Amino acid sequence: MILLLIVGMGVLVFLNRYAFLEPRLPLRLSSNARQFLGFAVPGMLTAICGPIVFLPGHQLDLNPSNPYLLGSLVAIVLVLWTRSVLLSMLASMAFFFALRWWLNGAP
């Protein structure tokens, strides 16, 4: 049953994407719809990352020793400074893991 559900959801997602990517289909979105859909990715990313960064223990944690908050701030600064997503991601992940290792008591 679970395998059938996974395959069904995969087919549904594929067909949803295929309808917009196949150039021979006569489906066209208006400029307003395309502009509205431009906000979907940042909104989804915020909905996924927000609770991880601000609620690591299922309660609001704005403490300066919160490694998730500090790691995300470092990632934002690095993206704005370097304009390289890959470099910023790797450097901020290294910073996050080093900070978490240091805060949890290095051996």
PDB file of N, CA and C in Angstrom:
ATOM      1  N   MET A   1       0.822  -1.204   0.000  1.00  0.00           N
ATOM      2  CA  MET A   1       0.000   0.000   0.000  1.00  0.00           C
ATOM      3  C   MET A   1       0.860   1.260   0.000  1.00  0.00           C
ATOM      4  N   ILE A   2       1.927   1.253   0.818  1.00  0.00           N
ATOM      5  CA  ILE A   2       2.798   2.428   0.882  1.00  0.00           C
ATOM      6  C   ILE A   2       3.511   2.630  -0.445  1.00  0.00           C
ATOM      7  N   LEU A   3       3.978   1.522  -1.057  1.00  0.00           N
ATOM      8  CA  LEU A   3       4.646   1.618  -2.352  1.00  0.00           C
ATOM      9  C   LEU A   3       3.695   2.163  -3.414  1.00  0.00           C
ATOM     10  N   LEU A   4       2.458   1.745  -3.380  1.00  0.00           N
ATOM     11  CA  LEU A   4       1.463   2.251  -4.325  1.00  0.00           C
ATOM     12  C   LEU A   4       1.223   3.751  -4.122  1.00  0.00           C
ATOM     13  N   LEU A   5       1.184   4.173  -2.875  1.00  0.00           N
ATOM     14  CA  LEU A   5       1.011   5.593  -2.582  1.00  0.00           C
ATOM     15  C   LEU A   5       2.206   6.407  -3.069  1.00  0.00           C
ATOM     16  N   ILE A   6       3.424   5.908  -2.865  1.00  0.00           N
ATOM     17  CA  ILE A   6       4.623   6.620  -3.318  1.00  0.00           C
ATOM     18  C   ILE A   6       4.637   6.721  -4.840  1.00  0.00           C
ATOM     19  N   VAL A   7       4.331   5.625  -5.526  1.00  0.00           N
ATOM     20  CA  VAL A   7       4.298   5.636  -6.990  1.00  0.00           C
ATOM     21  C   VAL A   7       3.197   6.581  -7.488  1.00  0.00           C
ATOM     22  N   GLY A   8       2.048   6.537  -6.861  1.00  0.00           N
ATOM     23  CA  GLY A   8       0.950   7.429  -7.256  1.00  0.00           C
ATOM     24  C   GLY A   8       1.301   8.893  -7.094  1.00  0.00           C
ATOM     25  N   MET A   9       1.929   9.245  -5.997  1.00  0.00           N
ATOM     26  CA  MET A   9       2.337  10.640  -5.780  1.00  0.00           C
ATOM     27  C   MET A   9       3.426  11.049  -6.771  1.00  0.00           C
ATOM     28  N   GLY A  10       4.328  10.115  -7.080  1.00  0.00           N
ATOM     29  CA  GLY A  10       5.357  10.399  -8.085  1.00  0.00           C
ATOM     30  C   GLY A  10       4.759  10.678  -9.448  1.00  0.00           C
ATOM     31  N   VAL A  11       3.777   9.862  -9.839  1.00  0.00           N
ATOM     32  CA  VAL A  11       3.095  10.072 -11.127  1.00  0.00           C
ATOM     33  C   VAL A  11       2.357  11.404 -11.121  1.00  0.00           C
ATOM     34  N   LEU A  12       1.692  11.715 -10.028  1.00  0.00           N
ATOM     35  CA  LEU A  12       0.962  12.978  -9.928  1.00  0.00           C
ATOM     36  C   LEU A  12       1.902  14.178 -10.047  1.00  0.00           C
ATOM     37  N   VAL A  13       3.024  14.137  -9.355  1.00  0.00           N
ATOM     38  CA  VAL A  13       3.988  15.242  -9.426  1.00  0.00           C
ATOM     39  C   VAL A  13       4.582  15.337 -10.827  1.00  0.00           C
ATOM     40  N   PHE A  14       4.915  14.186 -11.439  1.00  0.00           N
ATOM     41  CA  PHE A  14       5.464  14.200 -12.791  1.00  0.00           C
ATOM     42  C   PHE A  14       4.486  14.827 -13.778  1.00  0.00           C
ATOM     43  N   LEU A  15       3.229  14.410 -13.741  1.00  0.00           N
ATOM     44  CA  LEU A  15       2.250  14.948 -14.681  1.00  0.00           C
ATOM     45  C   LEU A  15       2.007  16.433 -14.450  1.00  0.00           C
ATOM     46  N   ASN A  16       2.055  16.855 -13.205  1.00  0.00           N
ATOM     47  CA  ASN A  16       1.894  18.273 -12.890  1.00  0.00           C
ATOM     48  C   ASN A  16       3.033  19.086 -13.498  1.00  0.00           C
ATOM     49  N   ARG A  17       4.256  18.595 -13.379  1.00  0.00           N
ATOM     50  CA  ARG A  17       5.407  19.309 -13.940  1.00  0.00           C
ATOM     51  C   ARG A  17       5.421  19.217 -15.469  1.00  0.00           C
ATOM     52  N   TYR A  18       5.075  18.053 -15.991  1.00  0.00           N
ATOM     53  CA  TYR A  18       5.113  17.821 -17.431  1.00  0.00           C
ATOM     54  C   TYR A  18       4.167  18.757 -18.172  1.00  0.00           C
ATOM     55  N   ALA A  19       3.036  19.054 -17.577  1.00  0.00           N
ATOM     56  CA  ALA A  19       2.057  19.926 -18.236  1.00  0.00           C
ATOM     57  C   ALA A  19       2.633  21.309 -18.510  1.00  0.00           C
ATOM     58  N   PHE A  20       3.528  21.783 -17.662  1.00  0.00           N
ATOM     59  CA  PHE A  20       4.097  23.118 -17.856  1.00  0.00           C
ATOM     60  C   PHE A  20       5.403  23.090 -18.650  1.00  0.00           C
ATOM     61  N   LEU A  21       6.078  21.946 -18.707  1.00  0.00           N
ATOM     62  CA  LEU A  21       7.379  21.883 -19.368  1.00  0.00           C
ATOM     63  C   LEU A  21       7.318  21.399 -20.820  1.00  0.00           C
ATOM     64  N   GLU A  22       6.264  20.719 -21.203  1.00  0.00           N
ATOM     65  CA  GLU A  22       6.150  20.199 -22.569  1.00  0.00           C
ATOM     66  C   GLU A  22       5.732  21.335 -23.500  1.00  0.00           C
ATOM     67  N   PRO A  23       6.592  21.693 -24.474  1.00  0.00           N
ATOM     68  CA  PRO A  23       6.269  22.846 -25.335  1.00  0.00           C
ATOM     69  C   PRO A  23       5.123  22.574 -26.312  1.00  0.00           C
ATOM     70  N   ARG A  24       4.802  21.307 -26.601  1.00  0.00           N
ATOM     71  CA  ARG A  24       3.743  21.011 -27.565  1.00  0.00           C
ATOM     72  C   ARG A  24       2.338  21.106 -26.965  1.00  0.00           C
ATOM     73  N   LEU A  25       2.244  21.153 -25.641  1.00  0.00           N
ATOM     74  CA  LEU A  25       0.926  21.293 -25.017  1.00  0.00           C
ATOM     75  C   LEU A  25       0.479  22.746 -25.093  1.00  0.00           C
ATOM     76  N   PRO A  26      -0.799  22.992 -25.365  1.00  0.00           N
ATOM     77  CA  PRO A  26      -1.263  24.374 -25.520  1.00  0.00           C
ATOM     78  C   PRO A  26      -1.574  25.075 -24.195  1.00  0.00           C
ATOM     79  N   LEU A  27      -0.881  24.725 -23.139  1.00  0.00           N
ATOM     80  CA  LEU A  27      -1.140  25.321 -21.834  1.00  0.00           C
ATOM     81  C   LEU A  27      -0.190  26.499 -21.615  1.00  0.00           C
ATOM     82  N   ARG A  28      -0.736  27.674 -21.483  1.00  0.00           N
ATOM     83  CA  ARG A  28       0.058  28.880 -21.274  1.00  0.00           C
ATOM     84  C   ARG A  28      -0.495  29.627 -20.059  1.00  0.00           C
ATOM     85  N   LEU A  29       0.401  30.142 -19.234  1.00  0.00           N
ATOM     86  CA  LEU A  29      -0.009  30.925 -18.069  1.00  0.00           C
ATOM     87  C   LEU A  29       0.082  32.407 -18.383  1.00  0.00           C
ATOM     88  N   SER A  30      -0.788  33.168 -17.779  1.00  0.00           N
ATOM     89  CA  SER A  30      -0.730  34.611 -17.969  1.00  0.00           C
ATOM     90  C   SER A  30       0.464  35.165 -17.192  1.00  0.00           C
ATOM     91  N   SER A  31       0.822  36.387 -17.485  1.00  0.00           N
ATOM     92  CA  SER A  31       1.975  36.990 -16.791  1.00  0.00           C
ATOM     93  C   SER A  31       1.671  37.171 -15.300  1.00  0.00           C
ATOM     94  N   ASN A  32       0.410  37.433 -14.960  1.00  0.00           N
ATOM     95  CA  ASN A  32       0.050  37.564 -13.544  1.00  0.00           C
ATOM     96  C   ASN A  32       0.205  36.239 -12.811  1.00  0.00           C
ATOM     97  N   ALA A  33      -0.199  35.149 -13.442  1.00  0.00           N
ATOM     98  CA  ALA A  33      -0.062  33.822 -12.825  1.00  0.00           C
ATOM     99  C   ALA A  33       1.405  33.451 -12.671  1.00  0.00           C
ATOM    100  N   ARG A  34       2.224  33.746 -13.688  1.00  0.00           N
ATOM    101  CA  ARG A  34       3.662  33.459 -13.588  1.00  0.00           C
ATOM    102  C   ARG A  34       4.314  34.295 -12.497  1.00  0.00           C
ATOM    103  N   GLN A  35       3.916  35.547 -12.376  1.00  0.00           N
ATOM    104  CA  GLN A  35       4.466  36.404 -11.328  1.00  0.00           C
ATOM    105  C   GLN A  35       4.041  35.904  -9.946  1.00  0.00           C
ATOM    106  N   PHE A  36       2.801  35.456  -9.811  1.00  0.00           N
ATOM    107  CA  PHE A  36       2.314  34.912  -8.546  1.00  0.00           C
ATOM    108  C   PHE A  36       3.071  33.642  -8.171  1.00  0.00           C
ATOM    109  N   LEU A  37       3.318  32.762  -9.138  1.00  0.00           N
ATOM    110  CA  LEU A  37       4.042  31.522  -8.878  1.00  0.00           C
ATOM    111  C   LEU A  37       5.514  31.770  -8.541  1.00  0.00           C
ATOM    112  N   GLY A  38       6.023  32.941  -8.873  1.00  0.00           N
ATOM    113  CA  GLY A  38       7.399  33.290  -8.515  1.00  0.00           C
ATOM    114  C   GLY A  38       7.595  33.384  -7.006  1.00  0.00           C
ATOM    115  N   PHE A  39       6.524  33.574  -6.262  1.00  0.00           N
ATOM    116  CA  PHE A  39       6.613  33.654  -4.805  1.00  0.00           C
ATOM    117  C   PHE A  39       6.465  32.296  -4.130  1.00  0.00           C
ATOM    118  N   ALA A  40       6.180  31.252  -4.885  1.00  0.00           N
ATOM    119  CA  ALA A  40       5.933  29.939  -4.294  1.00  0.00           C
ATOM    120  C   ALA A  40       7.193  29.341  -3.681  1.00  0.00           C
ATOM    121  N   VAL A  41       8.320  29.418  -4.374  1.00  0.00           N
ATOM    122  CA  VAL A  41       9.555  28.812  -3.870  1.00  0.00           C
ATOM    123  C   VAL A  41      10.057  29.499  -2.609  1.00  0.00           C
ATOM    124  N   PRO A  42      10.166  30.842  -2.563  1.00  0.00           N
ATOM    125  CA  PRO A  42      10.598  31.458  -1.300  1.00  0.00           C
ATOM    126  C   PRO A  42       9.622  31.191  -0.150  1.00  0.00           C
ATOM    127  N   GLY A  43       8.344  31.147  -0.448  1.00  0.00           N
ATOM    128  CA  GLY A  43       7.359  30.851   0.597  1.00  0.00           C
ATOM    129  C   GLY A  43       7.502  29.440   1.133  1.00  0.00           C
ATOM    130  N   MET A  44       7.708  28.484   0.234  1.00  0.00           N
ATOM    131  CA  MET A  44       7.896  27.100   0.662  1.00  0.00           C
ATOM    132  C   MET A  44       9.188  26.946   1.453  1.00  0.00           C
ATOM    133  N   LEU A  45      10.258  27.576   0.997  1.00  0.00           N
ATOM    134  CA  LEU A  45      11.535  27.496   1.700  1.00  0.00           C
ATOM    135  C   LEU A  45      11.431  28.106   3.093  1.00  0.00           C
ATOM    136  N   THR A  46      10.713  29.204   3.220  1.00  0.00           N
ATOM    137  CA  THR A  46      10.502  29.815   4.527  1.00  0.00           C
ATOM    138  C   THR A  46       9.679  28.908   5.429  1.00  0.00           C
ATOM    139  N   ALA A  47       8.646  28.286   4.880  1.00  0.00           N
ATOM    140  CA  ALA A  47       7.803  27.397   5.682  1.00  0.00           C
ATOM    141  C   ALA A  47       8.568  26.165   6.153  1.00  0.00           C
ATOM    142  N   ILE A  48       9.529  25.698   5.377  1.00  0.00           N
ATOM    143  CA  ILE A  48      10.311  24.531   5.767  1.00  0.00           C
ATOM    144  C   ILE A  48      11.416  24.914   6.742  1.00  0.00           C
ATOM    145  N   CYS A  49      12.151  25.978   6.442  1.00  0.00           N
ATOM    146  CA  CYS A  49      13.336  26.338   7.241  1.00  0.00           C
ATOM    147  C   CYS A  49      13.004  27.148   8.489  1.00  0.00           C
ATOM    148  N   GLY A  50      11.929  27.893   8.474  1.00  0.00           N
ATOM    149  CA  GLY A  50      11.592  28.736   9.625  1.00  0.00           C
ATOM    150  C   GLY A  50      11.480  27.984  10.933  1.00  0.00           C
ATOM    151  N   PRO A  51      10.691  26.929  10.994  1.00  0.00           N
ATOM    152  CA  PRO A  51      10.598  26.179  12.251  1.00  0.00           C
ATOM    153  C   PRO A  51      11.916  25.524  12.669  1.00  0.00           C
ATOM    154  N   ILE A  52      12.724  25.101  11.705  1.00  0.00           N
ATOM    155  CA  ILE A  52      14.012  24.487  12.040  1.00  0.00           C
ATOM    156  C   ILE A  52      14.937  25.511  12.669  1.00  0.00           C
ATOM    157  N   VAL A  53      14.965  26.714  12.132  1.00  0.00           N
ATOM    158  CA  VAL A  53      15.887  27.745  12.614  1.00  0.00           C
ATOM    159  C   VAL A  53      15.408  28.353  13.929  1.00  0.00           C
ATOM    160  N   PHE A  54      14.135  28.695  14.014  1.00  0.00           N
ATOM    161  CA  PHE A  54      13.651  29.440  15.174  1.00  0.00           C
ATOM    162  C   PHE A  54      13.057  28.565  16.277  1.00  0.00           C
ATOM    163  N   LEU A  55      12.687  27.336  15.968  1.00  0.00           N
ATOM    164  CA  LEU A  55      12.049  26.461  16.959  1.00  0.00           C
ATOM    165  C   LEU A  55      12.770  25.117  17.059  1.00  0.00           C
ATOM    166  N   PRO A  56      14.071  25.082  17.339  1.00  0.00           N
ATOM    167  CA  PRO A  56      14.766  23.790  17.354  1.00  0.00           C
ATOM    168  C   PRO A  56      14.304  22.858  18.463  1.00  0.00           C
ATOM    169  N   GLY A  57      13.869  23.365  19.585  1.00  0.00           N
ATOM    170  CA  GLY A  57      13.381  22.535  20.679  1.00  0.00           C
ATOM    171  C   GLY A  57      11.883  22.640  20.850  1.00  0.00           C
ATOM    172  N   HIS A  58      11.164  22.937  19.786  1.00  0.00           N
ATOM    173  CA  HIS A  58       9.709  23.137  19.781  1.00  0.00           C
ATOM    174  C   HIS A  58       9.288  24.323  20.655  1.00  0.00           C
ATOM    175  N   GLN A  59      10.209  25.249  20.856  1.00  0.00           N
ATOM    176  CA  GLN A  59       9.880  26.527  21.486  1.00  0.00           C
ATOM    177  C   GLN A  59      10.802  27.582  20.896  1.00  0.00           C
ATOM    178  N   LEU A  60      10.338  28.825  20.894  1.00  0.00           N
ATOM    179  CA  LEU A  60      11.095  29.907  20.273  1.00  0.00           C
ATOM    180  C   LEU A  60      12.459  30.049  20.934  1.00  0.00           C
ATOM    181  N   ASP A  61      13.523  30.003  20.131  1.00  0.00           N
ATOM    182  CA  ASP A  61      14.885  30.094  20.645  1.00  0.00           C
ATOM    183  C   ASP A  61      15.652  31.146  19.855  1.00  0.00           C
ATOM    184  N   LEU A  62      15.706  32.366  20.382  1.00  0.00           N
ATOM    185  CA  LEU A  62      16.460  33.452  19.767  1.00  0.00           C
ATOM    186  C   LEU A  62      17.772  33.699  20.502  1.00  0.00           C
ATOM    187  N   ASN A  63      18.212  32.708  21.251  1.00  0.00           N
ATOM    188  CA  ASN A  63      19.449  32.779  22.019  1.00  0.00           C
ATOM    189  C   ASN A  63      20.648  32.850  21.065  1.00  0.00           C
ATOM    190  N   PRO A  64      21.653  33.667  21.361  1.00  0.00           N
ATOM    191  CA  PRO A  64      22.841  33.741  20.498  1.00  0.00           C
ATOM    192  C   PRO A  64      23.621  32.426  20.422  1.00  0.00           C
ATOM    193  N   SER A  65      23.349  31.481  21.289  1.00  0.00           N
ATOM    194  CA  SER A  65      24.034  30.196  21.217  1.00  0.00           C
ATOM    195  C   SER A  65      23.234  29.166  20.413  1.00  0.00           C
ATOM    196  N   ASN A  66      22.192  29.578  19.737  1.00  0.00           N
ATOM    197  CA  ASN A  66      21.405  28.692  18.877  1.00  0.00           C
ATOM    198  C   ASN A  66      22.191  28.478  17.583  1.00  0.00           C
ATOM    199  N   PRO A  67      22.758  27.278  17.360  1.00  0.00           N
ATOM    200  CA  PRO A  67      23.579  27.077  16.163  1.00  0.00           C
ATOM    201  C   PRO A  67      22.784  27.166  14.863  1.00  0.00           C
ATOM    202  N   TYR A  68      21.502  26.845  14.888  1.00  0.00           N
ATOM    203  CA  TYR A  68      20.671  26.945  13.684  1.00  0.00           C
ATOM    204  C   TYR A  68      20.497  28.403  13.277  1.00  0.00           C
ATOM    205  N   LEU A  69      20.248  29.255  14.247  1.00  0.00           N
ATOM    206  CA  LEU A  69      20.081  30.680  13.972  1.00  0.00           C
ATOM    207  C   LEU A  69      21.388  31.294  13.487  1.00  0.00           C
ATOM    208  N   LEU A  70      22.487  30.998  14.165  1.00  0.00           N
ATOM    209  CA  LEU A  70      23.778  31.550  13.758  1.00  0.00           C
ATOM    210  C   LEU A  70      24.209  31.017  12.395  1.00  0.00           C
ATOM    211  N   GLY A  71      23.976  29.735  12.146  1.00  0.00           N
ATOM    212  CA  GLY A  71      24.314  29.166  10.841  1.00  0.00           C
ATOM    213  C   GLY A  71      23.526  29.794   9.713  1.00  0.00           C
ATOM    214  N   SER A  72      22.253  30.057   9.949  1.00  0.00           N
ATOM    215  CA  SER A  72      21.448  30.689   8.902  1.00  0.00           C
ATOM    216  C   SER A  72      21.864  32.143   8.681  1.00  0.00           C
ATOM    217  N   LEU A  73      22.220  32.846   9.745  1.00  0.00           N
ATOM    218  CA  LEU A  73      22.707  34.219   9.578  1.00  0.00           C
ATOM    219  C   LEU A  73      24.022  34.249   8.806  1.00  0.00           C
ATOM    220  N   VAL A  74      24.915  33.308   9.102  1.00  0.00           N
ATOM    221  CA  VAL A  74      26.178  33.218   8.354  1.00  0.00           C
ATOM    222  C   VAL A  74      25.900  32.890   6.890  1.00  0.00           C
ATOM    223  N   ALA A  75      24.952  31.998   6.631  1.00  0.00           N
ATOM    224  CA  ALA A  75      24.605  31.657   5.246  1.00  0.00           C
ATOM    225  C   ALA A  75      24.072  32.872   4.495  1.00  0.00           C
ATOM    226  N   ILE A  76      23.216  33.660   5.135  1.00  0.00           N
ATOM    227  CA  ILE A  76      22.663  34.854   4.485  1.00  0.00           C
ATOM    228  C   ILE A  76      23.760  35.856   4.166  1.00  0.00           C
ATOM    229  N   VAL A  77      24.644  36.095   5.128  1.00  0.00           N
ATOM    230  CA  VAL A  77      25.743  37.046   4.906  1.00  0.00           C
ATOM    231  C   VAL A  77      26.663  36.559   3.794  1.00  0.00           C
ATOM    232  N   LEU A  78      26.982  35.261   3.790  1.00  0.00           N
ATOM    233  CA  LEU A  78      27.870  34.727   2.753  1.00  0.00           C
ATOM    234  C   LEU A  78      27.248  34.792   1.360  1.00  0.00           C
ATOM    235  N   VAL A  79      25.957  34.519   1.248  1.00  0.00           N
ATOM    236  CA  VAL A  79      25.305  34.605  -0.061  1.00  0.00           C
ATOM    237  C   VAL A  79      25.315  36.043  -0.566  1.00  0.00           C
ATOM    238  N   LEU A  80      25.037  36.991   0.317  1.00  0.00           N
ATOM    239  CA  LEU A  80      25.045  38.394  -0.103  1.00  0.00           C
ATOM    240  C   LEU A  80      26.449  38.886  -0.426  1.00  0.00           C
ATOM    241  N   TRP A  81      27.445  38.346   0.249  1.00  0.00           N
ATOM    242  CA  TRP A  81      28.822  38.802   0.059  1.00  0.00           C
ATOM    243  C   TRP A  81      29.489  38.138  -1.143  1.00  0.00           C
ATOM    244  N   THR A  82      29.341  36.813  -1.283  1.00  0.00           N
ATOM    245  CA  THR A  82      30.059  36.095  -2.340  1.00  0.00           C
ATOM    246  C   THR A  82      29.246  35.919  -3.616  1.00  0.00           C
ATOM    247  N   ARG A  83      27.931  35.959  -3.525  1.00  0.00           N
ATOM    248  CA  ARG A  83      27.029  35.708  -4.660  1.00  0.00           C
ATOM    249  C   ARG A  83      27.218  34.296  -5.232  1.00  0.00           C
ATOM    250  N   SER A  84      27.766  33.394  -4.439  1.00  0.00           N
ATOM    251  CA  SER A  84      27.954  32.009  -4.853  1.00  0.00           C
ATOM    252  C   SER A  84      27.177  31.114  -3.898  1.00  0.00           C
ATOM    253  N   VAL A  85      26.149  30.460  -4.403  1.00  0.00           N
ATOM    254  CA  VAL A  85      25.291  29.634  -3.556  1.00  0.00           C
ATOM    255  C   VAL A  85      26.059  28.418  -3.038  1.00  0.00           C
ATOM    256  N   LEU A  86      26.825  27.765  -3.906  1.00  0.00           N
ATOM    257  CA  LEU A  86      27.547  26.563  -3.502  1.00  0.00           C
ATOM    258  C   LEU A  86      28.593  26.869  -2.442  1.00  0.00           C
ATOM    259  N   LEU A  87      29.399  27.894  -2.665  1.00  0.00           N
ATOM    260  CA  LEU A  87      30.420  28.276  -1.687  1.00  0.00           C
ATOM    261  C   LEU A  87      29.781  28.683  -0.361  1.00  0.00           C
ATOM    262  N   SER A  88      28.710  29.436  -0.421  1.00  0.00           N
ATOM    263  CA  SER A  88      28.029  29.878   0.792  1.00  0.00           C
ATOM    264  C   SER A  88      27.430  28.709   1.553  1.00  0.00           C
ATOM    265  N   MET A  89      26.839  27.764   0.825  1.00  0.00           N
ATOM    266  CA  MET A  89      26.247  26.603   1.476  1.00  0.00           C
ATOM    267  C   MET A  89      27.312  25.766   2.168  1.00  0.00           C
ATOM    268  N   LEU A  90      28.413  25.496   1.484  1.00  0.00           N
ATOM    269  CA  LEU A  90      29.473  24.679   2.075  1.00  0.00           C
ATOM    270  C   LEU A  90      30.115  25.364   3.279  1.00  0.00           C
ATOM    271  N   ALA A  91      30.394  26.662   3.159  1.00  0.00           N
ATOM    272  CA  ALA A  91      31.016  27.389   4.264  1.00  0.00           C
ATOM    273  C   ALA A  91      30.074  27.506   5.461  1.00  0.00           C
ATOM    274  N   SER A  92      28.796  27.763   5.219  1.00  0.00           N
ATOM    275  CA  SER A  92      27.862  27.901   6.334  1.00  0.00           C
ATOM    276  C   SER A  92      27.586  26.546   6.991  1.00  0.00           C
ATOM    277  N   MET A  93      27.602  25.460   6.218  1.00  0.00           N
ATOM    278  CA  MET A  93      27.458  24.132   6.822  1.00  0.00           C
ATOM    279  C   MET A  93      28.669  23.806   7.688  1.00  0.00           C
ATOM    280  N   ALA A  94      29.857  24.136   7.211  1.00  0.00           N
ATOM    281  CA  ALA A  94      31.065  23.905   8.011  1.00  0.00           C
ATOM    282  C   ALA A  94      31.006  24.725   9.286  1.00  0.00           C
ATOM    283  N   PHE A  95      30.571  25.979   9.186  1.00  0.00           N
ATOM    284  CA  PHE A  95      30.437  26.826  10.371  1.00  0.00           C
ATOM    285  C   PHE A  95      29.413  26.246  11.340  1.00  0.00           C
ATOM    286  N   PHE A  96      28.278  25.795  10.820  1.00  0.00           N
ATOM    287  CA  PHE A  96      27.223  25.238  11.656  1.00  0.00           C
ATOM    288  C   PHE A  96      27.708  24.004  12.407  1.00  0.00           C
ATOM    289  N   PHE A  97      28.350  23.068  11.708  1.00  0.00           N
ATOM    290  CA  PHE A  97      28.807  21.848  12.370  1.00  0.00           C
ATOM    291  C   PHE A  97      29.923  22.128  13.366  1.00  0.00           C
ATOM    292  N   ALA A  98      30.828  23.056  13.050  1.00  0.00           N
ATOM    293  CA  ALA A  98      31.883  23.425  13.997  1.00  0.00           C
ATOM    294  C   ALA A  98      31.288  24.096  15.234  1.00  0.00           C
ATOM    295  N   LEU A  99      30.320  24.966  15.046  1.00  0.00           N
ATOM    296  CA  LEU A  99      29.687  25.642  16.175  1.00  0.00           C
ATOM    297  C   LEU A  99      28.915  24.656  17.038  1.00  0.00           C
ATOM    298  N   ARG A 100      28.196  23.735  16.397  1.00  0.00           N
ATOM    299  CA  ARG A 100      27.467  22.725  17.170  1.00  0.00           C
ATOM    300  C   ARG A 100      28.417  21.823  17.939  1.00  0.00           C
ATOM    301  N   TRP A 101      29.522  21.465  17.339  1.00  0.00           N
ATOM    302  CA  TRP A 101      30.532  20.630  17.999  1.00  0.00           C
ATOM    303  C   TRP A 101      31.131  21.386  19.198  1.00  0.00           C
ATOM    304  N   TRP A 102      31.390  22.677  19.002  1.00  0.00           N
ATOM    305  CA  TRP A 102      31.993  23.485  20.065  1.00  0.00           C
ATOM    306  C   TRP A 102      31.006  23.718  21.209  1.00  0.00           C
ATOM    307  N   LEU A 103      29.729  23.979  20.880  1.00  0.00           N
ATOM    308  CA  LEU A 103      28.720  24.243  21.922  1.00  0.00           C
ATOM    309  C   LEU A 103      28.361  22.991  22.701  1.00  0.00           C
ATOM    310  N   ASN A 104      28.429  21.834  22.075  1.00  0.00           N
ATOM    311  CA  ASN A 104      28.116  20.587  22.759  1.00  0.00           C
ATOM    312  C   ASN A 104      29.290  20.043  23.545  1.00  0.00           C
ATOM    313  N   GLY A 105      30.367  20.782  23.589  1.00  0.00           N
ATOM    314  CA  GLY A 105      31.530  20.370  24.369  1.00  0.00           C
ATOM    315  C   GLY A 105      32.478  19.522  23.557  1.00  0.00           C
ATOM    316  N   ALA A 106      33.505  20.152  23.059  1.00  0.00           N
ATOM    317  CA  ALA A 106      34.507  19.438  22.269  1.00  0.00           C
ATOM    318  C   ALA A 106      35.309  18.517  23.193  1.00  0.00           C
ATOM    319  N   PRO A 107      35.634  17.300  22.721  1.00  0.00           N
ATOM    320  CA  PRO A 107      36.399  16.384  23.570  1.00  0.00           C
ATOM    321  C   PRO A 107      37.845  16.793  23.750  1.00  0.00           C
TER     322      PRO A 107
END
